[in-house]
């Protein structure tokens, strides 16, 4: 009796999904929320990619180059002048 009920529930589940398996979500959830425009960026330990406006301001393409010139934790804001390089 239990086996027949389980089989009926499984058939109903497959019919409801249209024969497809479970849909997998992305691991980091990036596809679930749209990216906003970056207007403020800090060259800190957590920073990953360098935004285009920072590349345009400094002419440097990597976080390592930016930290070497401006120092760790420097903050860049879109529409404002670049911070002064460290001495």
PDB file of C-alpha atoms in Angstrom:
ATOM      1  CA  UNK A   1       0.000   0.000   0.000  1.00  0.00           C
ATOM      2  CA  UNK A   2       2.813   2.429   0.903  1.00  0.00           C
ATOM      3  CA  UNK A   3       4.732   1.557  -2.253  1.00  0.00           C
ATOM      4  CA  UNK A   4       1.752   2.261  -4.493  1.00  0.00           C
ATOM      5  CA  UNK A   5       1.125   5.607  -2.765  1.00  0.00           C
ATOM      6  CA  UNK A   6       4.786   6.589  -3.105  1.00  0.00           C
ATOM      7  CA  UNK A   7       4.788   5.666  -6.786  1.00  0.00           C
ATOM      8  CA  UNK A   8       1.616   7.703  -7.375  1.00  0.00           C
ATOM      9  CA  UNK A   9       3.149  10.747  -5.651  1.00  0.00           C
ATOM     10  CA  UNK A  10       6.343  10.435  -7.687  1.00  0.00           C
ATOM     11  CA  UNK A  11       4.366  10.224 -10.941  1.00  0.00           C
ATOM     12  CA  UNK A  12       2.361  13.296  -9.959  1.00  0.00           C
ATOM     13  CA  UNK A  13       5.589  15.163  -9.165  1.00  0.00           C
ATOM     14  CA  UNK A  14       7.150  14.261 -12.531  1.00  0.00           C
ATOM     15  CA  UNK A  15       3.982  15.247 -14.383  1.00  0.00           C
ATOM     16  CA  UNK A  16       3.869  18.581 -12.581  1.00  0.00           C
ATOM     17  CA  UNK A  17       7.478  19.385 -13.507  1.00  0.00           C
ATOM     18  CA  UNK A  18       7.007  18.335 -17.094  1.00  0.00           C
ATOM     19  CA  UNK A  19       9.579  15.556 -16.890  1.00  0.00           C
ATOM     20  CA  UNK A  20      12.423  17.869 -15.957  1.00  0.00           C
ATOM     21  CA  UNK A  21      14.658  17.347 -12.960  1.00  0.00           C
ATOM     22  CA  UNK A  22      15.161  19.868 -10.216  1.00  0.00           C
ATOM     23  CA  UNK A  23      16.429  23.247 -11.308  1.00  0.00           C
ATOM     24  CA  UNK A  24      19.795  24.062  -9.797  1.00  0.00           C
ATOM     25  CA  UNK A  25      20.563  27.499  -8.449  1.00  0.00           C
ATOM     26  CA  UNK A  26      23.925  29.058  -9.012  1.00  0.00           C
ATOM     27  CA  UNK A  27      26.391  28.558  -6.205  1.00  0.00           C
ATOM     28  CA  UNK A  28      26.973  32.206  -5.335  1.00  0.00           C
ATOM     29  CA  UNK A  29      23.473  33.518  -6.128  1.00  0.00           C
ATOM     30  CA  UNK A  30      24.791  35.997  -8.681  1.00  0.00           C
ATOM     31  CA  UNK A  31      22.084  35.266 -11.200  1.00  0.00           C
ATOM     32  CA  UNK A  32      19.338  35.992  -8.692  1.00  0.00           C
ATOM     33  CA  UNK A  33      20.104  39.682  -8.255  1.00  0.00           C
ATOM     34  CA  UNK A  34      21.112  42.223 -10.882  1.00  0.00           C
ATOM     35  CA  UNK A  35      24.342  44.113 -10.458  1.00  0.00           C
ATOM     36  CA  UNK A  36      24.128  47.789  -9.706  1.00  0.00           C
ATOM     37  CA  UNK A  37      26.500  50.454 -10.910  1.00  0.00           C
ATOM     38  CA  UNK A  38      29.594  50.820  -8.758  1.00  0.00           C
ATOM     39  CA  UNK A  39      30.177  54.421  -7.664  1.00  0.00           C
ATOM     40  CA  UNK A  40      32.571  53.859  -4.742  1.00  0.00           C
ATOM     41  CA  UNK A  41      35.483  51.402  -4.572  1.00  0.00           C
ATOM     42  CA  UNK A  42      38.082  50.730  -1.897  1.00  0.00           C
ATOM     43  CA  UNK A  43      41.327  48.898  -2.625  1.00  0.00           C
ATOM     44  CA  UNK A  44      41.068  46.711   0.441  1.00  0.00           C
ATOM     45  CA  UNK A  45      41.613  43.019   1.113  1.00  0.00           C
ATOM     46  CA  UNK A  46      38.086  42.030  -0.012  1.00  0.00           C
ATOM     47  CA  UNK A  47      38.216  43.919  -3.335  1.00  0.00           C
ATOM     48  CA  UNK A  48      38.028  41.701  -6.392  1.00  0.00           C
ATOM     49  CA  UNK A  49      37.777  43.417  -9.734  1.00  0.00           C
ATOM     50  CA  UNK A  50      38.859  46.961 -10.389  1.00  0.00           C
ATOM     51  CA  UNK A  51      35.960  49.029 -11.789  1.00  0.00           C
ATOM     52  CA  UNK A  52      36.416  50.786 -15.128  1.00  0.00           C
ATOM     53  CA  UNK A  53      36.134  54.259 -13.608  1.00  0.00           C
ATOM     54  CA  UNK A  54      39.123  53.522 -11.324  1.00  0.00           C
ATOM     55  CA  UNK A  55      41.148  52.233 -14.281  1.00  0.00           C
ATOM     56  CA  UNK A  56      40.291  55.429 -16.184  1.00  0.00           C
ATOM     57  CA  UNK A  57      41.270  57.635 -13.202  1.00  0.00           C
ATOM     58  CA  UNK A  58      44.579  55.975 -12.440  1.00  0.00           C
ATOM     59  CA  UNK A  59      45.677  54.323 -15.663  1.00  0.00           C
ATOM     60  CA  UNK A  60      46.452  51.214 -13.588  1.00  0.00           C
ATOM     61  CA  UNK A  61      44.700  47.925 -14.290  1.00  0.00           C
ATOM     62  CA  UNK A  62      45.328  45.748 -11.218  1.00  0.00           C
ATOM     63  CA  UNK A  63      44.566  46.123  -7.548  1.00  0.00           C
ATOM     64  CA  UNK A  64      48.193  45.320  -6.756  1.00  0.00           C
ATOM     65  CA  UNK A  65      49.429  48.276  -8.839  1.00  0.00           C
ATOM     66  CA  UNK A  66      46.831  50.606  -7.284  1.00  0.00           C
ATOM     67  CA  UNK A  67      47.773  49.595  -3.728  1.00  0.00           C
ATOM     68  CA  UNK A  68      51.461  50.051  -4.520  1.00  0.00           C
ATOM     69  CA  UNK A  69      50.861  53.609  -5.769  1.00  0.00           C
ATOM     70  CA  UNK A  70      48.033  54.859  -3.498  1.00  0.00           C
ATOM     71  CA  UNK A  71      48.274  52.639  -0.410  1.00  0.00           C
ATOM     72  CA  UNK A  72      46.008  50.006   1.130  1.00  0.00           C
ATOM     73  CA  UNK A  73      42.394  50.959   1.812  1.00  0.00           C
ATOM     74  CA  UNK A  74      42.311  54.054  -0.386  1.00  0.00           C
ATOM     75  CA  UNK A  75      38.791  54.921  -1.571  1.00  0.00           C
ATOM     76  CA  UNK A  76      37.893  56.007  -5.095  1.00  0.00           C
ATOM     77  CA  UNK A  77      34.554  57.675  -5.836  1.00  0.00           C
ATOM     78  CA  UNK A  78      33.053  58.124  -9.269  1.00  0.00           C
ATOM     79  CA  UNK A  79      32.858  61.773 -10.307  1.00  0.00           C
ATOM     80  CA  UNK A  80      35.457  62.940  -7.770  1.00  0.00           C
ATOM     81  CA  UNK A  81      39.186  63.442  -8.315  1.00  0.00           C
ATOM     82  CA  UNK A  82      41.537  60.554  -7.566  1.00  0.00           C
ATOM     83  CA  UNK A  83      43.137  60.502  -4.106  1.00  0.00           C
ATOM     84  CA  UNK A  84      46.728  61.665  -3.756  1.00  0.00           C
ATOM     85  CA  UNK A  85      49.383  58.967  -4.220  1.00  0.00           C
ATOM     86  CA  UNK A  86      51.286  57.973  -1.089  1.00  0.00           C
ATOM     87  CA  UNK A  87      54.678  59.539  -0.635  1.00  0.00           C
TER      88      UNK A  87
END
